[in-house]
Amino acid sequence: MELKVFSLILLFIIAIKCIESKKPVRTFLVVEDWRPEKKPLTEFTVYDSSEKNRLYLIRTIFTDLDTIIRTDYRAKKIVGNVEGEWTNRIFNVSLSIYDKTSDEWIDGTMGCDRIYFTSYFSFLWNGEKVVFKSYNFSKTIKICKQMPGPLVAQFRYRSLWRSVFIYKYDLKIYDTNVPDVVFLLGLTIIHHNEQLPKDNMWC
């Protein structure tokens, strides 16, 4: 029995080391632009690994249906958007992302579920399912294909406290098949969800 427990612990440690040693193929810094006052949704600027060059802008529109738009700063064009209702425990979200390979816009959906202290946000787009796993007491948001499944990306809060400073996230991407826009739009929705009063949270 003791040997079995030891083996399980050893496997767990090895699994953690494998994740830690996995090298990202791309890294970004995602910075909150300003605290929303009249706007209910936070906006972000995305920088490259040098933290100097702006790559993407994440902008929001507040109407009957909230909208999040991601713009390629270099090409000056919109490359993805999310819209729907996501407050007062209503979650009805659709998304559309530009696919470079087919040169077409492809629609998708997003859902959420909560189990105890963990929220799961799932993207279905172009035959891919990507799940964001956000823990209440963790600074890291892990992103996997399916659940459980291989780690494809992760966000991590850079600041010590979530609510004191301007939010900064380090994004590490380990998969080349999932567009960056999926991760960035997902982060914006999760960030907004965590800022809502508990009675209004969707997930």
mmCIF file of C-alpha atoms in Angstrom:
data_model
loop_
_atom_site.group_PDB
_atom_site.id
_atom_site.type_symbol
_atom_site.label_atom_id
_atom_site.label_comp_id
_atom_site.label_asym_id
_atom_site.label_seq_id
_atom_site.Cartn_x
_atom_site.Cartn_y
_atom_site.Cartn_z
ATOM 1 C CA MET A 1 0.000 0.000 0.000
ATOM 2 C CA GLU A 2 2.793 2.425 0.961
ATOM 3 C CA LEU A 3 4.624 1.590 -2.268
ATOM 4 C CA LYS A 4 1.477 2.322 -4.304
ATOM 5 C CA VAL A 5 1.015 5.710 -2.613
ATOM 6 C CA PHE A 6 4.690 6.547 -3.181
ATOM 7 C CA SER A 7 4.371 5.614 -6.873
ATOM 8 C CA LEU A 8 1.338 7.873 -7.297
ATOM 9 C CA ILE A 9 3.146 10.781 -5.625
ATOM 10 C CA LEU A 10 6.185 10.204 -7.842
ATOM 11 C CA LEU A 11 4.036 10.184 -10.986
ATOM 12 C CA PHE A 12 2.347 13.400 -9.838
ATOM 13 C CA ILE A 13 5.723 15.107 -9.313
ATOM 14 C CA ILE A 14 6.958 13.921 -12.719
ATOM 15 C CA ALA A 15 3.791 15.284 -14.376
ATOM 16 C CA ILE A 16 4.318 18.687 -12.753
ATOM 17 C CA LYS A 17 7.965 18.774 -13.845
ATOM 18 C CA CYS A 18 6.954 17.925 -17.413
ATOM 19 C CA ILE A 19 4.541 20.855 -17.502
ATOM 20 C CA GLU A 20 7.088 23.209 -15.955
ATOM 21 C CA SER A 21 9.808 22.175 -18.407
ATOM 22 C CA LYS A 22 7.561 22.574 -21.448
ATOM 23 C CA LYS A 23 8.845 25.489 -23.508
ATOM 24 C CA PRO A 24 6.321 27.972 -24.949
ATOM 25 C CA VAL A 25 6.293 28.648 -28.691
ATOM 26 C CA ARG A 26 5.029 32.211 -28.108
ATOM 27 C CA THR A 27 4.825 34.551 -25.121
ATOM 28 C CA PHE A 28 2.861 37.780 -24.654
ATOM 29 C CA LEU A 29 2.222 40.393 -21.985
ATOM 30 C CA VAL A 30 -1.452 41.381 -21.634
ATOM 31 C CA VAL A 31 -1.961 44.721 -19.841
ATOM 32 C CA GLU A 32 -5.194 46.261 -18.606
ATOM 33 C CA ASP A 33 -5.600 49.699 -20.236
ATOM 34 C CA TRP A 34 -7.766 51.361 -17.605
ATOM 35 C CA ARG A 35 -10.326 50.517 -14.989
ATOM 36 C CA PRO A 36 -13.857 50.507 -16.433
ATOM 37 C CA GLU A 37 -16.215 53.133 -15.032
ATOM 38 C CA LYS A 38 -19.089 53.670 -17.421
ATOM 39 C CA LYS A 39 -17.877 50.707 -19.454
ATOM 40 C CA PRO A 40 -18.561 47.393 -17.706
ATOM 41 C CA LEU A 41 -15.854 45.533 -19.624
ATOM 42 C CA THR A 42 -12.110 45.935 -19.219
ATOM 43 C CA GLU A 43 -9.955 46.689 -22.265
ATOM 44 C CA PHE A 44 -6.423 45.370 -22.836
ATOM 45 C CA THR A 45 -3.299 45.932 -24.913
ATOM 46 C CA VAL A 46 -1.182 42.921 -25.874
ATOM 47 C CA TYR A 47 2.607 43.245 -26.175
ATOM 48 C CA ASP A 48 5.238 40.890 -27.559
ATOM 49 C CA SER A 49 7.820 39.103 -25.409
ATOM 50 C CA SER A 50 10.012 42.227 -25.270
ATOM 51 C CA GLU A 51 7.054 44.018 -23.600
ATOM 52 C CA LYS A 52 7.634 47.041 -25.860
ATOM 53 C CA ASN A 53 5.851 46.359 -29.152
ATOM 54 C CA ARG A 54 2.061 46.450 -29.278
ATOM 55 C CA LEU A 55 0.563 43.540 -31.206
ATOM 56 C CA TYR A 56 -3.148 43.492 -30.417
ATOM 57 C CA LEU A 57 -5.839 45.702 -28.920
ATOM 58 C CA ILE A 58 -8.863 44.280 -27.115
ATOM 59 C CA ARG A 59 -11.756 46.743 -27.179
ATOM 60 C CA THR A 60 -15.314 46.538 -25.855
ATOM 61 C CA ILE A 61 -18.746 47.888 -26.765
ATOM 62 C CA PHE A 62 -21.639 48.110 -24.304
ATOM 63 C CA THR A 63 -25.052 47.731 -25.961
ATOM 64 C CA ASP A 64 -28.025 45.419 -25.457
ATOM 65 C CA LEU A 65 -25.513 42.706 -26.319
ATOM 66 C CA ASP A 66 -22.021 43.212 -24.900
ATOM 67 C CA THR A 67 -19.273 42.922 -27.507
ATOM 68 C CA ILE A 68 -15.539 42.248 -27.214
ATOM 69 C CA ILE A 69 -13.398 42.979 -30.275
ATOM 70 C CA ARG A 70 -9.767 42.014 -30.851
ATOM 71 C CA THR A 71 -7.802 44.088 -33.352
ATOM 72 C CA ASP A 72 -4.452 43.280 -34.948
ATOM 73 C CA TYR A 73 -2.525 46.479 -34.147
ATOM 74 C CA ARG A 74 -0.007 45.976 -36.950
ATOM 75 C CA ALA A 75 -2.503 45.215 -39.721
ATOM 76 C CA LYS A 76 -5.107 47.665 -38.357
ATOM 77 C CA LYS A 77 -7.943 45.185 -38.799
ATOM 78 C CA ILE A 78 -10.383 43.237 -36.662
ATOM 79 C CA VAL A 79 -9.487 39.555 -36.341
ATOM 80 C CA GLY A 80 -12.019 38.327 -33.780
ATOM 81 C CA ASN A 81 -15.094 39.227 -31.766
ATOM 82 C CA VAL A 82 -17.347 37.868 -29.044
ATOM 83 C CA GLU A 83 -20.881 39.026 -28.318
ATOM 84 C CA GLY A 84 -23.797 37.988 -26.139
ATOM 85 C CA GLU A 85 -25.252 38.261 -22.649
ATOM 86 C CA TRP A 86 -23.066 37.387 -19.687
ATOM 87 C CA THR A 87 -24.458 38.853 -16.490
ATOM 88 C CA ASN A 88 -27.213 38.184 -13.947
ATOM 89 C CA ARG A 89 -26.421 34.479 -14.306
ATOM 90 C CA ILE A 90 -27.248 34.536 -18.027
ATOM 91 C CA PHE A 91 -24.581 33.106 -20.329
ATOM 92 C CA ASN A 92 -25.401 33.198 -24.028
ATOM 93 C CA VAL A 93 -22.216 33.842 -25.985
ATOM 94 C CA SER A 94 -21.195 33.488 -29.634
ATOM 95 C CA LEU A 95 -17.895 34.282 -31.323
ATOM 96 C CA SER A 96 -16.419 34.785 -34.765
ATOM 97 C CA ILE A 97 -12.700 34.511 -35.576
ATOM 98 C CA TYR A 98 -10.817 35.164 -38.787
ATOM 99 C CA ASP A 99 -9.022 32.039 -40.014
ATOM 100 C CA LYS A 100 -5.864 32.817 -42.002
ATOM 101 C CA THR A 101 -5.713 29.365 -43.591
ATOM 102 C CA SER A 102 -9.148 29.515 -45.233
ATOM 103 C CA ASP A 103 -9.277 33.335 -45.425
ATOM 104 C CA GLU A 104 -12.761 33.163 -43.904
ATOM 105 C CA TRP A 105 -14.575 34.116 -40.715
ATOM 106 C CA ILE A 106 -15.568 31.039 -38.718
ATOM 107 C CA ASP A 107 -18.271 31.156 -36.048
ATOM 108 C CA GLY A 108 -18.149 29.374 -32.718
ATOM 109 C CA THR A 109 -19.741 29.207 -29.284
ATOM 110 C CA MET A 110 -18.662 29.472 -25.671
ATOM 111 C CA GLY A 111 -20.073 27.810 -22.565
ATOM 112 C CA CYS A 112 -19.270 27.814 -18.868
ATOM 113 C CA ASP A 113 -19.647 25.539 -15.876
ATOM 114 C CA ARG A 114 -18.630 25.763 -12.250
ATOM 115 C CA ILE A 115 -17.602 22.956 -9.905
ATOM 116 C CA TYR A 116 -16.919 24.106 -6.348
ATOM 117 C CA PHE A 117 -14.082 26.672 -6.530
ATOM 118 C CA THR A 118 -13.217 26.116 -10.197
ATOM 119 C CA SER A 119 -14.780 27.692 -13.299
ATOM 120 C CA TYR A 120 -14.546 26.005 -16.701
ATOM 121 C CA PHE A 121 -14.997 28.114 -19.853
ATOM 122 C CA SER A 122 -15.119 26.097 -23.084
ATOM 123 C CA PHE A 123 -14.597 27.414 -26.631
ATOM 124 C CA LEU A 124 -15.924 25.424 -29.596
ATOM 125 C CA TRP A 125 -14.421 26.755 -32.822
ATOM 126 C CA ASN A 126 -13.441 25.199 -36.161
ATOM 127 C CA GLY A 127 -13.671 21.656 -34.821
ATOM 128 C CA GLU A 128 -11.515 22.448 -31.779
ATOM 129 C CA LYS A 129 -12.618 22.473 -28.140
ATOM 130 C CA VAL A 130 -10.451 24.538 -25.799
ATOM 131 C CA VAL A 131 -11.190 24.688 -22.058
ATOM 132 C CA PHE A 132 -10.059 27.488 -19.719
ATOM 133 C CA LYS A 133 -9.713 26.336 -16.114
ATOM 134 C CA SER A 134 -9.786 29.156 -13.535
ATOM 135 C CA TYR A 135 -9.338 28.475 -9.804
ATOM 136 C CA ASN A 136 -10.665 30.921 -7.216
ATOM 137 C CA PHE A 137 -7.422 31.035 -5.241
ATOM 138 C CA SER A 138 -4.876 30.653 -8.022
ATOM 139 C CA LYS A 139 -2.942 33.237 -10.039
ATOM 140 C CA THR A 140 -2.825 30.885 -13.038
ATOM 141 C CA ILE A 141 -5.478 30.161 -15.676
ATOM 142 C CA LYS A 142 -4.709 26.889 -17.466
ATOM 143 C CA ILE A 143 -5.977 26.167 -20.974
ATOM 144 C CA CYS A 144 -6.297 22.626 -22.320
ATOM 145 C CA LYS A 145 -7.730 20.818 -25.303
ATOM 146 C CA GLN A 146 -10.729 18.977 -23.903
ATOM 147 C CA MET A 147 -10.613 18.253 -20.158
ATOM 148 C CA PRO A 148 -8.468 16.560 -19.116
ATOM 149 C CA GLY A 149 -6.116 17.070 -22.018
ATOM 150 C CA PRO A 150 -2.742 18.505 -23.037
ATOM 151 C CA LEU A 151 -1.859 21.986 -21.819
ATOM 152 C CA VAL A 152 -1.958 24.382 -24.799
ATOM 153 C CA ALA A 153 -1.510 27.730 -23.000
ATOM 154 C CA GLN A 154 -1.651 29.457 -19.639
ATOM 155 C CA PHE A 155 -2.130 32.937 -18.200
ATOM 156 C CA ARG A 156 -0.578 34.062 -14.948
ATOM 157 C CA TYR A 157 -1.247 37.212 -12.913
ATOM 158 C CA ARG A 158 1.961 39.181 -12.636
ATOM 159 C CA SER A 159 0.971 41.354 -9.643
ATOM 160 C CA LEU A 160 0.890 39.991 -6.110
ATOM 161 C CA TRP A 161 -2.676 41.089 -5.440
ATOM 162 C CA ARG A 162 -5.405 40.901 -8.067
ATOM 163 C CA SER A 163 -7.360 44.041 -7.184
ATOM 164 C CA VAL A 164 -4.713 46.585 -6.099
ATOM 165 C CA PHE A 165 -2.762 47.325 -9.277
ATOM 166 C CA ILE A 166 -3.420 47.472 -12.995
ATOM 167 C CA TYR A 167 -3.788 43.881 -14.110
ATOM 168 C CA LYS A 168 -0.942 42.300 -16.052
ATOM 169 C CA TYR A 169 -0.994 38.756 -17.385
ATOM 170 C CA ASP A 170 1.866 36.698 -18.777
ATOM 171 C CA LEU A 171 0.565 34.472 -21.568
ATOM 172 C CA LYS A 172 2.536 31.382 -22.577
ATOM 173 C CA ILE A 173 1.359 29.430 -25.620
ATOM 174 C CA TYR A 174 2.495 25.836 -26.213
ATOM 175 C CA ASP A 175 0.324 24.937 -29.227
ATOM 176 C CA THR A 176 0.584 26.252 -32.800
ATOM 177 C CA ASN A 177 -2.847 25.056 -33.980
ATOM 178 C CA VAL A 178 -5.050 27.292 -31.814
ATOM 179 C CA PRO A 179 -5.195 30.992 -32.874
ATOM 180 C CA ASP A 180 -3.977 33.565 -30.347
ATOM 181 C CA VAL A 181 -7.364 35.288 -30.544
ATOM 182 C CA VAL A 182 -9.052 32.336 -28.803
ATOM 183 C CA PHE A 183 -6.820 32.726 -25.748
ATOM 184 C CA LEU A 184 -7.104 36.526 -25.632
ATOM 185 C CA LEU A 185 -10.879 36.696 -26.001
ATOM 186 C CA GLY A 186 -11.231 33.965 -23.393
ATOM 187 C CA LEU A 187 -9.039 35.857 -20.937
ATOM 188 C CA THR A 188 -11.134 39.018 -21.353
ATOM 189 C CA ILE A 189 -14.351 37.159 -20.552
ATOM 190 C CA ILE A 190 -12.853 35.391 -17.525
ATOM 191 C CA HIS A 191 -11.363 38.655 -16.236
ATOM 192 C CA HIS A 192 -14.749 40.373 -16.482
ATOM 193 C CA ASN A 193 -16.461 37.453 -14.773
ATOM 194 C CA GLU A 194 -14.121 37.745 -11.789
ATOM 195 C CA GLN A 195 -14.888 41.476 -11.410
ATOM 196 C CA LEU A 196 -18.657 40.978 -11.166
ATOM 197 C CA PRO A 197 -20.503 40.778 -7.828
ATOM 198 C CA LYS A 198 -21.088 37.153 -6.852
ATOM 199 C CA ASP A 199 -24.838 37.467 -7.443
ATOM 200 C CA ASN A 200 -24.227 38.535 -11.059
ATOM 201 C CA MET A 201 -21.451 36.101 -11.985
ATOM 202 C CA TRP A 202 -22.294 33.806 -14.849
ATOM 203 C CA CYS A 203 -19.950 31.019 -13.804
#
